[in-house]
Structures are given as C-alpha cells and as structure tokens.
Amino acid sequence: MSDFVIAPVATPSLAVEGTSSRFPIRRVFCVGRNYSDHAREMGHDPEREPPFFFMKPADAVVAAEGNITYPTLTEDLHHEIELVVAIGKDGVDIQPEDALSHVWGYAVGADLTRRDIQAQAKKMGRPWDWAKGFDESGPSTPLVPVSKVGHPAEGAIWLKVNGVERQRGDLADQIWPVKDVIAYISQSVKLKAGDLIFTGTPAGVGALQVGDVVTGGIDGLSEFTFTVA
C-alpha cells in the first residue's frame, strides 16, 4: 500500500449526545424547499413536486455552540433551522416503508446561506455551491440515537435571533417526510453510513449580523445556541 503524499485530513464528525463517542460524517445532502410556507416565501409553488437537493462539504458541519464565524463574500447571511438525519446503514433503491431502518439518529442544524450569492447564482443559472458550502455553514447539535428519541415526525421546529422568534413550523408540515427523502436520494446514489441529510426549513428565514445570538430547536429532540462572530 502506497504512503499518502500529504497527511490525510481528519474525518469530520459530530458528537453523540451524552457520550464521548462521535459520528463520522461522509457526505451531507440538503433538501430544498421542503415546507410549503417556505416554498411560498421563496416565490415557488408548494405542490408536491419531486424534491431537489444540494450538498455541503462534510467539514462544513460543526458544533452549534460558541462562536460561528460570519463568512466572507456576503452581506446577506441567512439562517435556516432544520431537522438533521444521520444514516447508519448503507442502502440503494430503499423503499419508503424500509427507510427509517437506515437512520442512526437525529440532530437539529442550521443551514447557513449566503443569500446574495445564491440569488446571483439563480439569476445566472449557476450552481449554489458558494452560497451553501462555505466553512461552518452547517452548525448542528450533537446527534441523538434513534433508541433514545425514536423517529420525530411531528413537533415544533423554531429559531430565535436575540430572543425574538423568526421561524416556527412543525415537522408534520414537511412536504417530503424523512422516509420519502431517504427513498428518493437512494434512487440516485447509494446512501452509506455516515451520510447526513438536512431536511429543509420552515418560513421565516432572515439575515444575521455579527453579534447576533441564535437559538433554535425541535421540541423533544435538541436545542442550540451560538453567536455570530
């Protein structure tokens, strides 16, 4: 076996709640416009069309605590609160009725977005990578195993900035629930243990400024607090 020509990078990972263990992150899939009120907010028809996806680098996922750096190249950084799904078992062409057996656990994350860059990319018909895949763009709580939390299918999902509520929805309002999202992704690629899925955000997305304190959570699952630094 050949030696690496440079030192291999560390495997990105998320903490597991209540333990010293960590969950290794392989890939990060994100679902676009998965709540009807957010679809309308972004100027789109919320009918149940096939879902679409974008991705973040694995190391964009960081702990949703302490300071999160305001990124370069933007003057319009937005928050999007989301349920995060951790895949614990490989699968391809997974049927919806079997999909939840592939879930290892759940967390609460924020899909941070350079909205001005995204708007320009949309206008020019270009990819969203620079808008979604920057450093620290996926702060997340520690993962909670399915054995402790089950499979959250309903419950309030909310986000506040400096104590003022901006986003509130319910997991039951997802256009594509977790089992359907997993099944749909697995038609295109082989899902593997270590993959994460950010499952979309309710309405109320908005801008963040340096110094803002961001709190968010999903009732019965987890909450986070971080400061935009």
Coordinates of C-alpha atoms in Angstrom, one line a residue:
M1 CA 0.0 0.0 0.0
S2 CA 1.4 3.4 -1.0
D3 CA 2.0 6.1 1.5
F4 CA 0.0 9.3 1.3
V5 CA 1.9 12.2 -0.2
I6 CA 0.4 14.5 2.4
A7 CA -1.0 13.8 5.8
P8 CA -4.6 12.6 5.5
V9 CA -7.2 15.1 6.8
A10 CA -9.1 14.3 10.0
T11 CA -12.5 12.7 9.5
P12 CA -15.3 15.3 10.1
S13 CA -17.6 14.2 12.9
L14 CA -20.5 15.2 15.2
A15 CA -20.7 14.5 18.9
V16 CA -23.2 11.9 20.2
E17 CA -25.3 13.4 23.0
G18 CA -24.4 12.2 26.4
T19 CA -21.3 10.2 25.4
S20 CA -17.7 10.7 24.4
S21 CA -18.4 9.0 21.1
R22 CA -18.6 10.7 17.7
F23 CA -20.4 10.1 14.5
P24 CA -18.1 10.2 11.4
I25 CA -19.5 12.4 8.5
R26 CA -19.2 11.1 5.0
R27 CA -21.5 13.3 2.8
V28 CA -24.1 16.0 3.6
F29 CA -27.3 16.2 1.5
C30 CA -29.7 19.1 1.9
V31 CA -33.3 19.2 0.7
G32 CA -34.6 22.5 -0.8
R33 CA -38.0 24.0 -0.1
N34 CA -39.5 21.1 2.0
Y35 CA -42.1 23.2 3.8
S36 CA -44.9 24.7 1.9
D37 CA -44.8 28.0 3.7
H38 CA -41.1 28.4 3.0
A39 CA -41.6 27.5 -0.7
R40 CA -44.2 30.3 -0.9
E41 CA -41.8 32.6 1.0
M42 CA -39.1 32.0 -1.7
G43 CA -41.6 32.6 -4.5
H44 CA -42.4 29.0 -5.5
D45 CA -45.4 26.7 -5.8
P46 CA -45.5 24.4 -2.8
E47 CA -47.2 21.5 -4.6
R48 CA -45.5 18.1 -4.0
E49 CA -43.1 18.2 -6.9
P50 CA -40.1 15.9 -6.9
P51 CA -37.6 17.2 -4.2
F52 CA -34.3 18.7 -5.2
F53 CA -31.0 18.6 -3.4
F54 CA -27.8 20.4 -2.9
M55 CA -24.7 19.4 -0.8
K56 CA -22.3 20.8 1.7
P57 CA -18.8 19.6 2.4
A58 CA -18.6 17.2 5.4
D59 CA -16.4 19.6 7.3
A60 CA -18.9 22.4 6.9
V61 CA -20.8 20.7 9.8
V62 CA -19.6 22.0 13.1
A63 CA -20.9 22.1 16.7
A64 CA -23.8 24.6 17.0
E65 CA -22.2 26.3 20.1
G66 CA -19.8 29.1 20.9
N67 CA -18.9 31.4 18.0
I68 CA -19.8 30.8 14.4
T69 CA -17.8 33.0 12.0
Y70 CA -19.7 35.4 9.7
P71 CA -18.4 34.3 6.3
T72 CA -16.6 36.4 3.7
L73 CA -18.1 37.5 0.3
T74 CA -21.6 38.2 1.6
E75 CA -23.6 41.0 3.1
D76 CA -26.7 38.8 3.5
L77 CA -26.1 35.7 5.7
H78 CA -29.4 33.9 6.4
H79 CA -30.4 31.3 8.9
E80 CA -32.5 28.2 8.1
I81 CA -33.4 25.8 11.0
E82 CA -33.6 22.1 10.0
L83 CA -34.0 18.5 11.3
V84 CA -30.8 16.6 10.5
V85 CA -30.9 12.9 9.8
A86 CA -27.9 10.6 10.3
I87 CA -27.7 7.5 8.2
G88 CA -26.3 4.4 9.9
K89 CA -26.8 1.7 7.3
D90 CA -26.0 1.5 3.6
G91 CA -28.7 1.2 1.0
V92 CA -29.8 1.8 -2.6
D93 CA -33.3 1.9 -4.0
I94 CA -34.6 1.9 -0.5
Q95 CA -38.4 1.6 -0.2
P96 CA -40.2 4.3 2.0
E97 CA -41.5 1.6 4.3
D98 CA -37.9 0.4 5.0
A99 CA -36.3 3.8 5.0
L100 CA -36.3 4.6 8.7
S101 CA -34.4 1.4 9.5
H102 CA -31.4 3.1 7.9
V103 CA -31.5 6.0 10.3
W104 CA -28.9 6.1 13.2
G105 CA -30.1 9.3 14.9
Y106 CA -31.3 12.9 14.6
A107 CA -30.0 16.3 15.4
V108 CA -31.0 20.0 14.9
G109 CA -29.0 22.0 12.5
A110 CA -28.8 25.4 10.8
D111 CA -28.3 25.6 7.0
L112 CA -26.5 29.0 6.9
T113 CA -26.8 30.6 3.4
R114 CA -25.0 33.5 1.7
R115 CA -28.3 34.6 0.2
D116 CA -27.0 37.3 -2.0
I117 CA -24.6 34.8 -3.7
Q118 CA -27.4 32.3 -4.0
A119 CA -29.7 35.0 -5.7
Q120 CA -27.0 35.8 -8.1
A121 CA -26.3 32.2 -8.9
K122 CA -30.1 31.6 -9.5
K123 CA -30.3 34.6 -11.8
M124 CA -27.3 33.4 -13.9
G125 CA -28.3 29.7 -13.9
R126 CA -25.3 28.7 -11.9
P127 CA -24.7 26.2 -9.1
W128 CA -25.3 27.2 -5.4
D129 CA -22.1 25.7 -4.0
W130 CA -20.6 29.1 -3.0
A131 CA -23.9 30.1 -1.3
K132 CA -24.3 26.9 0.7
G133 CA -21.0 25.1 1.1
F134 CA -18.7 27.6 2.9
D135 CA -16.8 27.0 6.2
E136 CA -19.1 26.5 9.3
S137 CA -22.2 26.6 7.2
G138 CA -23.9 23.6 8.9
P139 CA -23.8 24.1 12.7
S140 CA -25.5 21.2 14.4
T141 CA -26.4 19.9 17.8
P142 CA -25.0 16.5 19.0
L143 CA -26.8 13.5 17.5
V144 CA -29.4 11.7 19.5
P145 CA -29.7 8.0 18.7
V146 CA -33.0 6.5 17.5
S147 CA -33.0 4.3 20.5
K148 CA -33.4 7.4 22.7
V149 CA -35.6 9.7 20.5
G150 CA -37.5 7.4 18.1
H151 CA -38.3 8.9 14.7
P152 CA -39.6 12.5 15.2
A153 CA -42.5 13.0 12.7
E154 CA -44.2 15.9 14.4
G155 CA -43.3 18.7 16.8
A156 CA -42.4 22.3 16.8
I157 CA -39.2 23.5 15.0
W158 CA -38.2 27.0 15.8
L159 CA -35.4 29.6 15.7
K160 CA -34.9 32.9 17.5
V161 CA -32.4 35.7 17.0
N162 CA -31.5 37.7 20.1
G163 CA -34.6 36.3 21.8
V164 CA -37.0 37.3 19.0
E165 CA -38.7 34.4 17.2
R166 CA -38.2 34.3 13.5
Q167 CA -39.0 30.8 12.4
R168 CA -41.7 28.3 13.7
G169 CA -43.1 25.3 12.0
D170 CA -43.9 21.7 12.7
L171 CA -42.1 18.6 11.4
A172 CA -45.6 17.3 10.3
D173 CA -45.7 20.1 7.7
Q174 CA -42.8 18.7 5.7
I175 CA -43.8 18.1 2.1
W176 CA -41.4 15.2 1.9
P177 CA -41.1 13.4 5.2
V178 CA -37.9 11.7 6.2
K179 CA -38.7 8.2 4.9
D180 CA -39.6 9.6 1.5
V181 CA -36.4 11.8 1.3
I182 CA -34.3 8.8 2.1
A183 CA -36.0 6.7 -0.5
Y184 CA -35.7 9.4 -3.1
I185 CA -32.0 10.0 -2.5
S186 CA -31.2 6.3 -2.7
Q187 CA -32.7 6.1 -6.2
S188 CA -29.8 8.4 -7.4
V189 CA -26.9 7.4 -5.2
K190 CA -26.0 4.7 -2.7
L191 CA -26.6 6.1 0.8
K192 CA -23.9 5.0 3.2
A193 CA -23.4 5.0 6.9
G194 CA -22.0 8.4 7.8
D195 CA -24.2 10.4 5.4
L196 CA -26.2 13.3 6.9
I197 CA -29.4 14.8 5.5
F198 CA -30.6 18.3 6.3
T199 CA -34.3 18.1 5.6
G200 CA -35.4 21.6 4.9
T201 CA -36.6 24.7 6.8
P202 CA -40.0 26.4 7.6
A203 CA -40.8 30.0 6.7
G204 CA -39.2 33.0 8.4
V205 CA -35.6 32.8 7.1
G206 CA -33.8 36.1 7.5
A207 CA -30.5 37.9 7.8
L208 CA -27.9 37.6 10.6
Q209 CA -25.5 40.2 11.8
V210 CA -22.2 39.9 13.7
G211 CA -23.0 39.7 17.4
D212 CA -26.4 38.1 17.0
V213 CA -27.2 35.3 19.4
V214 CA -29.0 32.5 17.6
T215 CA -31.1 29.9 19.4
G216 CA -33.1 27.1 17.8
G217 CA -34.5 23.7 18.4
I218 CA -37.0 21.0 17.8
D219 CA -39.3 20.1 20.7
G220 CA -38.5 16.7 22.2
L221 CA -35.1 16.5 20.4
S222 CA -32.5 19.2 21.0
E223 CA -31.7 22.9 21.2
F224 CA -28.7 25.0 20.3
T225 CA -27.3 28.4 21.0
F226 CA -24.4 30.1 19.1
T227 CA -23.2 33.6 18.5
V228 CA -22.3 35.1 15.1
A229 CA -18.7 36.2 15.5

